[in-house]
CSV table of C-alpha atoms in Angstrom, one decimal:
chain,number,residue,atom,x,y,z
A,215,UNK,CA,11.9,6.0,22.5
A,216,UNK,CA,14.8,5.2,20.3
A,217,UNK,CA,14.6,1.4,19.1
A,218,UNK,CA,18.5,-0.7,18.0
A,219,UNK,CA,18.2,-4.0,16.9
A,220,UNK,CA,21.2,-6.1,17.9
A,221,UNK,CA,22.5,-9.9,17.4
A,222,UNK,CA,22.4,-12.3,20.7
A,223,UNK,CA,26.1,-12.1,21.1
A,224,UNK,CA,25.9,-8.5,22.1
A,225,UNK,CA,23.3,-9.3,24.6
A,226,UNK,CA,24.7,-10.5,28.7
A,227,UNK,CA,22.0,-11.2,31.4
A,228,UNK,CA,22.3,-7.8,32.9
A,229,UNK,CA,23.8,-5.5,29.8
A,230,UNK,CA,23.8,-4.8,25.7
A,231,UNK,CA,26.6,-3.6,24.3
A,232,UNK,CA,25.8,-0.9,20.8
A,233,UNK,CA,28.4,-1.4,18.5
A,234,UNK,CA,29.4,1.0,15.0
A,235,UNK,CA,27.4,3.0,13.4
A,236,UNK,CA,24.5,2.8,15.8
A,237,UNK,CA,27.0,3.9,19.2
A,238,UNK,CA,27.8,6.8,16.9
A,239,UNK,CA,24.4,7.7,16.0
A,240,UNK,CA,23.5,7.5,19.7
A,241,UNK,CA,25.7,9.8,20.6
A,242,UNK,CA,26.6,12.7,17.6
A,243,UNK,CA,23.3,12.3,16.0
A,244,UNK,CA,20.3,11.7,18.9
A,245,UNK,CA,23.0,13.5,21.3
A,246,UNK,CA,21.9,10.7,24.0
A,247,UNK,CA,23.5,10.8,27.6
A,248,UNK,CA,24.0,8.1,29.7
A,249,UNK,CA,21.2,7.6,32.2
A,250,UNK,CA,18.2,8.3,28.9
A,251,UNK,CA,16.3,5.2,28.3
A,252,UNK,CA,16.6,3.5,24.8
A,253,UNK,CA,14.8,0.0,23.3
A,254,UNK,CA,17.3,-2.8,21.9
A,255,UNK,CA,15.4,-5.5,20.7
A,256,UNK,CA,16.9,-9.0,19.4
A,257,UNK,CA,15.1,-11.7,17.9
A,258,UNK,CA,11.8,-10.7,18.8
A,259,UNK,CA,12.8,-9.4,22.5
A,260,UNK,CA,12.6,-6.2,23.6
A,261,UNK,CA,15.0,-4.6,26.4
A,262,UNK,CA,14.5,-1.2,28.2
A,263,UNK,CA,18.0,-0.2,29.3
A,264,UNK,CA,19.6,2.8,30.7
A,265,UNK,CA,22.5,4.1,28.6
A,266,UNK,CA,25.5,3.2,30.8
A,267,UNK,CA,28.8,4.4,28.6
A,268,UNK,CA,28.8,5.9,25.4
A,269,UNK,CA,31.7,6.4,23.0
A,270,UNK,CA,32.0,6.5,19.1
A,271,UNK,CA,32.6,2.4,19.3
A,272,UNK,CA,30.5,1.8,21.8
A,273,UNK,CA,27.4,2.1,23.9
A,274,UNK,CA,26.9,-0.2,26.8
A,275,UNK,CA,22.9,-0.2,28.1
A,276,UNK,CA,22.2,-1.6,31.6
A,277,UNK,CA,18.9,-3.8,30.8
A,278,UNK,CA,16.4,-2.3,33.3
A,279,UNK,CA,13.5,-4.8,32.0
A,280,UNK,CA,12.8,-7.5,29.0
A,281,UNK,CA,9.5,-8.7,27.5
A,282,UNK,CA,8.5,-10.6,23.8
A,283,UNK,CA,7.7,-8.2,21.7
A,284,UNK,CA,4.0,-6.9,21.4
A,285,UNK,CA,4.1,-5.4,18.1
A,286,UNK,CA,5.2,-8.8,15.8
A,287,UNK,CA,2.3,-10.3,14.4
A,288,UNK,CA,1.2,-14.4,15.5
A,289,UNK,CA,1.7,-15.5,11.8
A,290,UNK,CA,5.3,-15.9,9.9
A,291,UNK,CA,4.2,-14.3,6.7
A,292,UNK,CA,7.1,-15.0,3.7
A,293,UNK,CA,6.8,-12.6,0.5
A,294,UNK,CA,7.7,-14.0,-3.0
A,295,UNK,CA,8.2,-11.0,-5.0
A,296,UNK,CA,9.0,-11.3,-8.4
A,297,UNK,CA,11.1,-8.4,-9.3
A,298,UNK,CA,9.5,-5.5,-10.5
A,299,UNK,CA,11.1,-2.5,-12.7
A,300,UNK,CA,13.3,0.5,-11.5
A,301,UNK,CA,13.2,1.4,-7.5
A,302,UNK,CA,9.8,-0.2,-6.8
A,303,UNK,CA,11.2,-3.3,-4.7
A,304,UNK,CA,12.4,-0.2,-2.1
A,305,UNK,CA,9.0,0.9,-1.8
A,306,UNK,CA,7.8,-3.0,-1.6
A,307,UNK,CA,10.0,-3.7,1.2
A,308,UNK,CA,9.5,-0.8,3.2
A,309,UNK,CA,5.9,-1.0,3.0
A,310,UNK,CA,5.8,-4.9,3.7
A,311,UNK,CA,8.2,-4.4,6.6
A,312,UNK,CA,5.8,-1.9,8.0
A,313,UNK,CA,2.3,-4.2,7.8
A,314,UNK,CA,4.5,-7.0,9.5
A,315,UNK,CA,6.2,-9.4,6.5
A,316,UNK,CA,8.7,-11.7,8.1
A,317,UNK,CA,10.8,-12.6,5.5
A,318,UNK,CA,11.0,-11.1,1.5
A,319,UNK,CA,12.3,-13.6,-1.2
A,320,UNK,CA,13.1,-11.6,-4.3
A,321,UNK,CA,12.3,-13.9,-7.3
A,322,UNK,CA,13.1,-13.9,-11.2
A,323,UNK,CA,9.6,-15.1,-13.2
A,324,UNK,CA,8.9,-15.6,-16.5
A,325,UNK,CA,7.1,-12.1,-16.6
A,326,UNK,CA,10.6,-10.1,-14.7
A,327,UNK,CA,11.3,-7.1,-17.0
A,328,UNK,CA,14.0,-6.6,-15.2
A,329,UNK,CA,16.5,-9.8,-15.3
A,330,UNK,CA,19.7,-8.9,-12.9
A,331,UNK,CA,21.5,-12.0,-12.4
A,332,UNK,CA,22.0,-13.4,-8.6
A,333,UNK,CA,25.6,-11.6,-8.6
A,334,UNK,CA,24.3,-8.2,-9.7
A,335,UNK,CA,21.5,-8.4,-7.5
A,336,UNK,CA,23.6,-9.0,-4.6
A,337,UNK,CA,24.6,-5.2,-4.6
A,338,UNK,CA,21.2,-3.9,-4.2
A,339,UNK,CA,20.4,-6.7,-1.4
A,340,UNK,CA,22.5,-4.4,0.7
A,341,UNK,CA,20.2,-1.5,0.1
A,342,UNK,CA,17.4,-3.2,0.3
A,343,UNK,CA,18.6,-4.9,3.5
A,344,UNK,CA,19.1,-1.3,5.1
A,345,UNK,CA,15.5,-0.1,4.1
A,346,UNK,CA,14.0,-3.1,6.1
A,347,UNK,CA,16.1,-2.4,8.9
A,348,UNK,CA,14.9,1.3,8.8
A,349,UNK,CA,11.2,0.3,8.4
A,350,UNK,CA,11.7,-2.3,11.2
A,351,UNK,CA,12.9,0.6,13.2
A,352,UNK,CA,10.1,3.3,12.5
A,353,UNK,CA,7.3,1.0,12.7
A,354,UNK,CA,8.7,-0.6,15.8
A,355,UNK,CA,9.1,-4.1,14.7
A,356,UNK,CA,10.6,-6.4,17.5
A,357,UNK,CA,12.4,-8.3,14.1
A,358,UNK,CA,14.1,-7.2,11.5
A,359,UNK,CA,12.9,-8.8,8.8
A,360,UNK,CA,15.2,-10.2,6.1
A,361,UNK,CA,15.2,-9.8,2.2
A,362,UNK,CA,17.3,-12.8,0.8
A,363,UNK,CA,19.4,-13.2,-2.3
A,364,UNK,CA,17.3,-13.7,-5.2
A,365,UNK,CA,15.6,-17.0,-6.5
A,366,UNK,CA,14.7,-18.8,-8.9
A,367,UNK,CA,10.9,-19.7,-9.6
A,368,UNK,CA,11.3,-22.9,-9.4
A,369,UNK,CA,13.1,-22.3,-6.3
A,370,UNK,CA,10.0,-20.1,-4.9
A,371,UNK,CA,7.7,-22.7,-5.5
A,372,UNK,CA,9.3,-25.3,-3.7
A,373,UNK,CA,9.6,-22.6,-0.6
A,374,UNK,CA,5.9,-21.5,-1.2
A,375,UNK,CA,5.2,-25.0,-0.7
A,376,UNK,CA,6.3,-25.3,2.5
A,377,UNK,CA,4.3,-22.9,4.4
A,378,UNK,CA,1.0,-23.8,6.0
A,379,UNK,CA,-0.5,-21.2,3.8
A,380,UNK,CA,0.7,-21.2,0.2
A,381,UNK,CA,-0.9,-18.6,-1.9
A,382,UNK,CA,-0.1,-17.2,-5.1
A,383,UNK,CA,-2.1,-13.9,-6.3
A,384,UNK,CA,-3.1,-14.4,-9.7
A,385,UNK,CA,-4.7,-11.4,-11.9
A,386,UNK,CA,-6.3,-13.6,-14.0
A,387,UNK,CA,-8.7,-14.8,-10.5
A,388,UNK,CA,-8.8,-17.3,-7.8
A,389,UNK,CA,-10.4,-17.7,-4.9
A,390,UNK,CA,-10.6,-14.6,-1.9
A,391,UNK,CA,-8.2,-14.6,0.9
A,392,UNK,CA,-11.5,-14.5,3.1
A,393,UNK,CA,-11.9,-17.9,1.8
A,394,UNK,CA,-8.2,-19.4,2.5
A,395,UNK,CA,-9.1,-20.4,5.8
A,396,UNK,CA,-6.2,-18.4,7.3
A,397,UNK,CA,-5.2,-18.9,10.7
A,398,UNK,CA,-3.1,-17.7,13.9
A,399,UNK,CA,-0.6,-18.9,14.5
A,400,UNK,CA,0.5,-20.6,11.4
A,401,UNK,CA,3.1,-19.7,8.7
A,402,UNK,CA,1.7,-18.2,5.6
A,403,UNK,CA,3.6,-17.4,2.2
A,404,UNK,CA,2.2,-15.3,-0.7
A,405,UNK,CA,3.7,-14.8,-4.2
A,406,UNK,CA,3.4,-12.1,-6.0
A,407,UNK,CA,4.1,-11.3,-9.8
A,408,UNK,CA,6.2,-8.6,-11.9
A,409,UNK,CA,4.6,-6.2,-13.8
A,410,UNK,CA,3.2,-8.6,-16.0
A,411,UNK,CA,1.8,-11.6,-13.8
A,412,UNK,CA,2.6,-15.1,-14.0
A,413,UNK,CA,2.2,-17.1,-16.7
A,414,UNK,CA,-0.7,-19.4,-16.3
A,415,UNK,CA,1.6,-22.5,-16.1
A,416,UNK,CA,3.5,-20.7,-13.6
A,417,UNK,CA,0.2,-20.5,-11.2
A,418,UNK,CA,-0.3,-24.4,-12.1
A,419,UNK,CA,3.0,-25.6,-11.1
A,420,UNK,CA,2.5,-23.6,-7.6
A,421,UNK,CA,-0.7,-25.3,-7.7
A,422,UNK,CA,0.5,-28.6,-8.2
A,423,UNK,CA,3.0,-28.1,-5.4
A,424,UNK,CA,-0.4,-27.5,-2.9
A,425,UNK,CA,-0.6,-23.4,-3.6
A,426,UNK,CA,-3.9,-21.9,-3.5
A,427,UNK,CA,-5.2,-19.4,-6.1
A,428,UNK,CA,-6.4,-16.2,-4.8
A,429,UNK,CA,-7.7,-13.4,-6.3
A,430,UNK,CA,-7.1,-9.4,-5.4
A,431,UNK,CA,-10.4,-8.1,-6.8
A,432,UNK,CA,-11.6,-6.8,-10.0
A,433,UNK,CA,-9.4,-3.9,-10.2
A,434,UNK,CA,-5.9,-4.6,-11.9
A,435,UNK,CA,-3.3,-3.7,-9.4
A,436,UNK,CA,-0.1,-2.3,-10.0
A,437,UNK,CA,2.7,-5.0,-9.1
A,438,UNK,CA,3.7,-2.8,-5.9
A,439,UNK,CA,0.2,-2.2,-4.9
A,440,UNK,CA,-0.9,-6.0,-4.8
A,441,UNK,CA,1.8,-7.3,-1.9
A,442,UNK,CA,0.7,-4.5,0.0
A,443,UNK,CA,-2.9,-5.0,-0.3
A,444,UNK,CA,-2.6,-8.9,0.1
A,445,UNK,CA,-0.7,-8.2,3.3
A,446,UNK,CA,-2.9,-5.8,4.8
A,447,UNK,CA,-5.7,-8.3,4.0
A,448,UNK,CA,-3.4,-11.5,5.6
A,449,UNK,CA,-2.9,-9.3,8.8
A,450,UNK,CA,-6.5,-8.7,9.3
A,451,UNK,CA,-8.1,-11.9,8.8
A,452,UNK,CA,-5.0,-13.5,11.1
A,453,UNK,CA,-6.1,-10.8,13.6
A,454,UNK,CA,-3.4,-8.6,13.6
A,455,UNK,CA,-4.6,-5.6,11.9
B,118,UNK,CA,-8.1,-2.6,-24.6
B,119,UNK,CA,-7.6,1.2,-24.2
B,120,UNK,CA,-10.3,2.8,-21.9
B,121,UNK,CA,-11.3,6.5,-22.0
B,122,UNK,CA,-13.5,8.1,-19.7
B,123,UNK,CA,-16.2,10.7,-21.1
B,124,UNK,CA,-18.9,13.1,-19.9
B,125,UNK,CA,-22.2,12.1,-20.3
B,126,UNK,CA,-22.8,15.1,-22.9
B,127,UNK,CA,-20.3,13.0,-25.4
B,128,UNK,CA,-22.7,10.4,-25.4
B,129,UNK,CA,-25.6,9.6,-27.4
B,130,UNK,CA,-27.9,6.6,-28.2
B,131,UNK,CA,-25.5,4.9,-30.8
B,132,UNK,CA,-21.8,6.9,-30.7
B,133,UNK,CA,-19.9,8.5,-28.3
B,134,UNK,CA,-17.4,11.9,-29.1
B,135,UNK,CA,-13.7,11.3,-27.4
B,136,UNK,CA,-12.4,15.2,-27.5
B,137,UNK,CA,-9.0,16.4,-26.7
B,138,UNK,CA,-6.2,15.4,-25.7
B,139,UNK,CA,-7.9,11.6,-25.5
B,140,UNK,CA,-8.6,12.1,-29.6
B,141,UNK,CA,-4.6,13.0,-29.9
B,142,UNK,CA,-3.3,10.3,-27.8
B,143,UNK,CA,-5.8,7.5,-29.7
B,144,UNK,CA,-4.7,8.5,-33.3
B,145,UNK,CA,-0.9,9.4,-32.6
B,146,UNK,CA,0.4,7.2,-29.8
B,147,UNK,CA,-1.5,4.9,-29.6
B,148,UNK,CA,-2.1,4.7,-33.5
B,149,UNK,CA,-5.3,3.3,-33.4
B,150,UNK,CA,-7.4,2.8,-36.8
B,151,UNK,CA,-10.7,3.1,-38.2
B,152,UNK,CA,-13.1,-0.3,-37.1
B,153,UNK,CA,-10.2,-0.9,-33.6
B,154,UNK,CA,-12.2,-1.6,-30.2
B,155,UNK,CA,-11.7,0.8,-27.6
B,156,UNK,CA,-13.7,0.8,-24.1
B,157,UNK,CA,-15.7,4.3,-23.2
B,158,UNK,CA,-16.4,4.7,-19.2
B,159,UNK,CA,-19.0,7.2,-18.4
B,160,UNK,CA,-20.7,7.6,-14.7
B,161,UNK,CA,-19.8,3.3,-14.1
B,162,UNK,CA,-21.1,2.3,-17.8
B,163,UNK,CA,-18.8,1.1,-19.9
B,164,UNK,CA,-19.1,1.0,-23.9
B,165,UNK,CA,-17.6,-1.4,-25.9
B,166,UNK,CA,-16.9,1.0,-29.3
B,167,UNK,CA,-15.6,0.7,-32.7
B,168,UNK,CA,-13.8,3.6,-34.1
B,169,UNK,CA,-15.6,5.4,-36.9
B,170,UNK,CA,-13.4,8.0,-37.5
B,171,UNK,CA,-10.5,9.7,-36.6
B,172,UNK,CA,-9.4,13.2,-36.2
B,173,UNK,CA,-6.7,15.1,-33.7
B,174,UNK,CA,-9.7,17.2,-32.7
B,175,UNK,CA,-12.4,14.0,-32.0
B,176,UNK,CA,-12.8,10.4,-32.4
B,177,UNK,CA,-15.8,9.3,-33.2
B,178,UNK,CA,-16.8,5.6,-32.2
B,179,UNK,CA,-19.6,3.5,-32.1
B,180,UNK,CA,-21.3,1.8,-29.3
B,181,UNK,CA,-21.2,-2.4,-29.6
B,182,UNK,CA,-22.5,-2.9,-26.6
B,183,UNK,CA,-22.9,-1.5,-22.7
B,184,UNK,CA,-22.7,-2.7,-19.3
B,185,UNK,CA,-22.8,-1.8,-15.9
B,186,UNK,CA,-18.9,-1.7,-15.3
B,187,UNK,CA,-18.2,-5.0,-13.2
B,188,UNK,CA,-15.0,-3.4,-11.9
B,189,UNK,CA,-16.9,-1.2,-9.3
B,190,UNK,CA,-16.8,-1.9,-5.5
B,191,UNK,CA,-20.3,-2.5,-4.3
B,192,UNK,CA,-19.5,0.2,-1.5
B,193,UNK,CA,-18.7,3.8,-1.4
B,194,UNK,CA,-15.6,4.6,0.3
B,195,UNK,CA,-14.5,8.3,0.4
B,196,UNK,CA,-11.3,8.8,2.0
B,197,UNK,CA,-10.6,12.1,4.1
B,198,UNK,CA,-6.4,12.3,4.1
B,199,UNK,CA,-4.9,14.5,6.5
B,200,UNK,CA,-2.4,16.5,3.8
B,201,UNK,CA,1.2,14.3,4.2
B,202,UNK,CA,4.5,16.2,3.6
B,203,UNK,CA,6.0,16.3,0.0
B,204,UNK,CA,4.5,14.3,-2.9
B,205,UNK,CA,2.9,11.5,-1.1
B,206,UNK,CA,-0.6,12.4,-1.3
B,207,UNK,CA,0.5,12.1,-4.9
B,208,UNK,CA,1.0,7.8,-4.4
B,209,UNK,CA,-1.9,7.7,-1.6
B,210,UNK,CA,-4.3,8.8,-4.3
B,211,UNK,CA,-3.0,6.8,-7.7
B,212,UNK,CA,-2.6,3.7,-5.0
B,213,UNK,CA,-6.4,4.6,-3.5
B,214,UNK,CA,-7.5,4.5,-6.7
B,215,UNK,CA,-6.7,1.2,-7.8
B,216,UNK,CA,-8.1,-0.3,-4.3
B,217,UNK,CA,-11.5,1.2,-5.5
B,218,UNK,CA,-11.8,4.5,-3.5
B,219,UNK,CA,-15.1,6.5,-4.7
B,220,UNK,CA,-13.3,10.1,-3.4
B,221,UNK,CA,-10.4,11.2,-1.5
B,222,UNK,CA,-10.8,14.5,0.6
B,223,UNK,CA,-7.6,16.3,1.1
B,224,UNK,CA,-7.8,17.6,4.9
B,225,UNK,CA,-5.8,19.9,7.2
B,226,UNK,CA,-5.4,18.8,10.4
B,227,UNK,CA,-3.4,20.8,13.3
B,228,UNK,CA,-1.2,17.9,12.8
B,229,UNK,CA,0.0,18.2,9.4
B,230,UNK,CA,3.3,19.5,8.4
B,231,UNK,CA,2.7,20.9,5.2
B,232,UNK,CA,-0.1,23.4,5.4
B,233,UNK,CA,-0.9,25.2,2.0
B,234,UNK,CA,-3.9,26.7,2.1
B,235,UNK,CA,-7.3,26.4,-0.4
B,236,UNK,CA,-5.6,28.4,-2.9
B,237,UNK,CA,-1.8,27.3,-3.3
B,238,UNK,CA,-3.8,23.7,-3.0
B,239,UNK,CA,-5.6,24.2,-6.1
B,240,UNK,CA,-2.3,23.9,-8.2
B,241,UNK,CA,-2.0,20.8,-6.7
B,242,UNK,CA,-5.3,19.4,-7.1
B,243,UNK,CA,-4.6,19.7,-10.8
B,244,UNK,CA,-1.9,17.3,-10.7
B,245,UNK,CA,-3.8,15.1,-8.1
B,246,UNK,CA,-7.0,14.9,-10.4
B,247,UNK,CA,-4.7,14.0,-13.2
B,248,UNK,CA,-3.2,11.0,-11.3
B,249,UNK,CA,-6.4,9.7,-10.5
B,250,UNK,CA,-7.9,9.7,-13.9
B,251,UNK,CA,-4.3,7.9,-15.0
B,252,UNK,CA,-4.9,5.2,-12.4
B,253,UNK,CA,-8.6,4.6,-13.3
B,254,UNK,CA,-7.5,3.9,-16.6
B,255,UNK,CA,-4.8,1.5,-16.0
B,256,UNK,CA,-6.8,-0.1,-12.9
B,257,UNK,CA,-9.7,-0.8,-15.2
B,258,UNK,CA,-12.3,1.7,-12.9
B,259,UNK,CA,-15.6,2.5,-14.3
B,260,UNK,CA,-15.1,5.5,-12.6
B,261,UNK,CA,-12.5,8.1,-12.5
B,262,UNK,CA,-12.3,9.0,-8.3
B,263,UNK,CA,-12.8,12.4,-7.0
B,264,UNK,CA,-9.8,14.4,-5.5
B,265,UNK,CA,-11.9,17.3,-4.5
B,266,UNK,CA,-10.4,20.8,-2.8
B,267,UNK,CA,-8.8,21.2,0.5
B,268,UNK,CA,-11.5,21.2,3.1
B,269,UNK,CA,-10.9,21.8,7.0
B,270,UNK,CA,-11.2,19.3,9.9
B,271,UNK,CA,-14.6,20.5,10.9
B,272,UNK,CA,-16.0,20.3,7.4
B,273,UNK,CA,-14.1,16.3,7.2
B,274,UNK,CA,-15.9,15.7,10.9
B,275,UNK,CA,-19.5,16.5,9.5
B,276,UNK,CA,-19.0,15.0,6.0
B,277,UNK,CA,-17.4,12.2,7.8
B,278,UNK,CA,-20.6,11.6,9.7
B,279,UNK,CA,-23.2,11.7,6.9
B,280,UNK,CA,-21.5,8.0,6.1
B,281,UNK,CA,-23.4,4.3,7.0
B,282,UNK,CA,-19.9,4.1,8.6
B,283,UNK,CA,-18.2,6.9,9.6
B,284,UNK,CA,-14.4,5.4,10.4
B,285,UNK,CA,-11.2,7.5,12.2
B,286,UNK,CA,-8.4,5.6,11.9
B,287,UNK,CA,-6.6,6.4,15.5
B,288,UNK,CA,-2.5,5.1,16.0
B,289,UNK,CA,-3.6,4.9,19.8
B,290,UNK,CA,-5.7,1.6,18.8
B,291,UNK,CA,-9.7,1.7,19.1
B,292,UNK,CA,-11.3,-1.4,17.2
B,293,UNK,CA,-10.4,-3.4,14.6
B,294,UNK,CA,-11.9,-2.7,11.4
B,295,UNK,CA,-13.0,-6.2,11.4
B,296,UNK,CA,-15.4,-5.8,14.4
B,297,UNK,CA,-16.8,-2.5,12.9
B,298,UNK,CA,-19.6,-4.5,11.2
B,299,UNK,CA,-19.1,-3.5,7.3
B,300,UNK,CA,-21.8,-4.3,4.8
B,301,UNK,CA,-22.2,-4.0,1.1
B,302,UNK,CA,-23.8,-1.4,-0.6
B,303,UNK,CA,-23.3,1.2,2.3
B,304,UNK,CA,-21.1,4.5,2.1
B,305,UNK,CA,-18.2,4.9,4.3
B,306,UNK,CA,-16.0,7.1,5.3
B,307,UNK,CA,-12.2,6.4,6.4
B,308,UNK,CA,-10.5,9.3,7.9
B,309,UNK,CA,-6.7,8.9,8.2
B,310,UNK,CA,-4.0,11.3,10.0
B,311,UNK,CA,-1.1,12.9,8.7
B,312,UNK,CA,2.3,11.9,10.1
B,313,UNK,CA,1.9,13.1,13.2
B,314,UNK,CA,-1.3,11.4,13.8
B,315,UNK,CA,-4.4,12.9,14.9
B,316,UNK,CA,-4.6,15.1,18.3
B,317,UNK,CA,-7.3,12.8,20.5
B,318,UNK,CA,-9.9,16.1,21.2
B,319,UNK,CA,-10.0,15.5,17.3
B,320,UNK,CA,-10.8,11.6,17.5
B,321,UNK,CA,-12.8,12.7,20.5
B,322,UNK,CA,-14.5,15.2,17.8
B,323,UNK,CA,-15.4,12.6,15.2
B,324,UNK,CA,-16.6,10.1,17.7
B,325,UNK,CA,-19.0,12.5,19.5
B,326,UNK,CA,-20.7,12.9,15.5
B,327,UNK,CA,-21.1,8.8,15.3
B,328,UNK,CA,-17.8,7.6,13.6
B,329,UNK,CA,-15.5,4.7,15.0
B,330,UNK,CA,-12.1,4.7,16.2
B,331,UNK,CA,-10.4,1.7,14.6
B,332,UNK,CA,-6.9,1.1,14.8
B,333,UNK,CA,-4.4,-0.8,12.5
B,334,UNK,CA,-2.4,-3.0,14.4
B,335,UNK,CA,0.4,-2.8,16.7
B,336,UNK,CA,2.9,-1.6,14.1
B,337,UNK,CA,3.8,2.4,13.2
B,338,UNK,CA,2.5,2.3,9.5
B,339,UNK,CA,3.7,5.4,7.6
B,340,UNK,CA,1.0,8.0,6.3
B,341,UNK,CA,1.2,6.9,3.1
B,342,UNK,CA,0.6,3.2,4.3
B,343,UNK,CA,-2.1,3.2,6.1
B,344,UNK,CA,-4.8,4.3,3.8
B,345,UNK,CA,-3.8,2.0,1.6
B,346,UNK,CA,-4.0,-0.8,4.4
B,347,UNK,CA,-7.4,0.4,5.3
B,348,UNK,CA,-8.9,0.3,2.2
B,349,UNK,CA,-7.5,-3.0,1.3
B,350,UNK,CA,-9.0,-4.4,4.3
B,351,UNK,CA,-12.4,-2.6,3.3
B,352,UNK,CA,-12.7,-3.8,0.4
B,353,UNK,CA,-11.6,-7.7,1.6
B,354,UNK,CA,-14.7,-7.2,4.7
B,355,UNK,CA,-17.4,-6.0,1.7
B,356,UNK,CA,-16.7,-8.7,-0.4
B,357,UNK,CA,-14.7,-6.2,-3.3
B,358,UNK,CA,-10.9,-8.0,-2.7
């Protein structure tokens, strides 16, 4: 069934209203008519409704039942991502969307071959804001999980800090996420290096700050590789994969 | 250090041969000299060596010292991937790679979209081989991973089956990998569908020879994503991540 994510204000007790461009893609694109079933979800909600109206600005759903979404994972998982080269943060995101990520933080490390500055970034926050929404869509997320502007490191570290979980993959070894002592339930943040890695102070001053060191195995990972594989990992020892 | 996989007929007691286009690449791109250290893989050995000499047509190098590459997983995974469309199996296999795969097994499945047969696949497989011997290099692999021809889904069933654990990775759920009881130093065998999934009499197929039904969370992964989310789990239960 078609899945729309909308914000609480389009959302009564009894209806959701569509607005621009999904009302348009309802109706040219999926060629919906009232009376077929769709899935709104908001916040982590999920609403079965009956198409009531549709027009090009709008399509209002009668909400036939509501429930908390089944498919978002029990742990609030927050990616630090320093910034790799070229398109790979599009595949990052999409992929991290997918395995359940809740937030992505886009960071600038010691290590970033690419260096946009927070203004130049901003225009491919939009794109990269739409690829999460699509992911979120296709893999039936009840969330939409946001990518933020992007950060300092100093900035990440602080925000790594103040997860339950604070865990920064270092190529140069740590402990295994088996042995984090990951739990349900609890809110879990993992950094991730460029191309390059972190500098060792880099992994210290996360340290210092409370981080734990984890390795991702012997093999050296390609910088859009590891935040999959560390996520895959995090959803299955959190039970949710 | 540069590593270069060779056949064990280029090795002897004390030196090992690198031919073409390896001997190329060492003397004019990468402009390596007479007495530089390169590493030599062969069969999950690896050779520490010291150039002797230099030609386009062979390098000759000496052997320092060998060890059992500590890079392997202790396990044996062999992936059977139902063909995806486009190039994807071209990421599933450098990404499979680097998570430590042992083989991958290009499938047809009365799912897939794409359906090339043996021959028109064996352009492919070029290509694919190539990838995977780029990735084992840059992932630091002892070995260089398998992508062997196009084989049916009867053949994938039975080859499946000869694994310790024999693993379907079904979107309609079955168990977590988790509970599927994972040692070290086994073979297994992870067989994942193609964007349309896997038809259950096919599941029903694989489980009637001894594998497992496991799913991978709630969450639609993409084709692309899910192998790589299996094996990182894999390789996080056997101790390898």
């Amino acid at each position: 069934m078609p899945r729309f994510f909308v914000n609480k204000q389009q959302i009564t007790e009894t209806a959701v209203t569509i607005e621009k461009p999904d009302s348009v893609h309802i109706g040219r694109s999926l060629r919906m008519r009232i009376g077929d079933e769709i899935i709104v979800c908001c916040e982590g909600t999920e609403y079965v409704c009956s198409i009531g109206s549709i027009s090009d600005e709008s399509v209002i759903c009668n909400i036939i039942s509501s429930e908390i979404s089944r498919n978002e994972p029990n742990v609030n998982v927050t990616l630090f991502q320093a910034v790799p080269k070229g398109d790979k943060l599009d595949t990052i995101v999409q992929k991290a969307v997918e395995l359940g990520v809740t937030k992505i933080c886009p960071v600038l490390t010691s290590r970033c071959v690419a260096r946009p500055d927070r203004k130049s970034f901003e225009k491919k926050l939009e794109r990269l804001n739409r690829i999460a929404l699509e992911a979120a869509k296709q893999s039936g997320r009840g969330i939409v999980p946001q990518v933020t502007e992007l950060i300092s490191f100093e900035e990440a570290a602080d925000m790594l800090a103040e997860n339950d979980f604070p865990i920064i993959c270092y190529e140069c070894g740590g402990i295994n996420l088996s042995q984090a002592g990951l739990k349900a339930d609890s809110s879990i943040g993992i950094f991730i290096g460029s191309e390059g890695g972190f500098e060792k102070s880099e992994v210290e001053l996360c340290v210092s700050k409370g981080a734990v060191a984890t390795g991702l195995g012997n093999r050296i990972l390609r910088c859009e590789t590891a935040p999959l594989a560390a996520l895959s990992i995090v959803m299955n020892l959190t039970g949710n994969m």
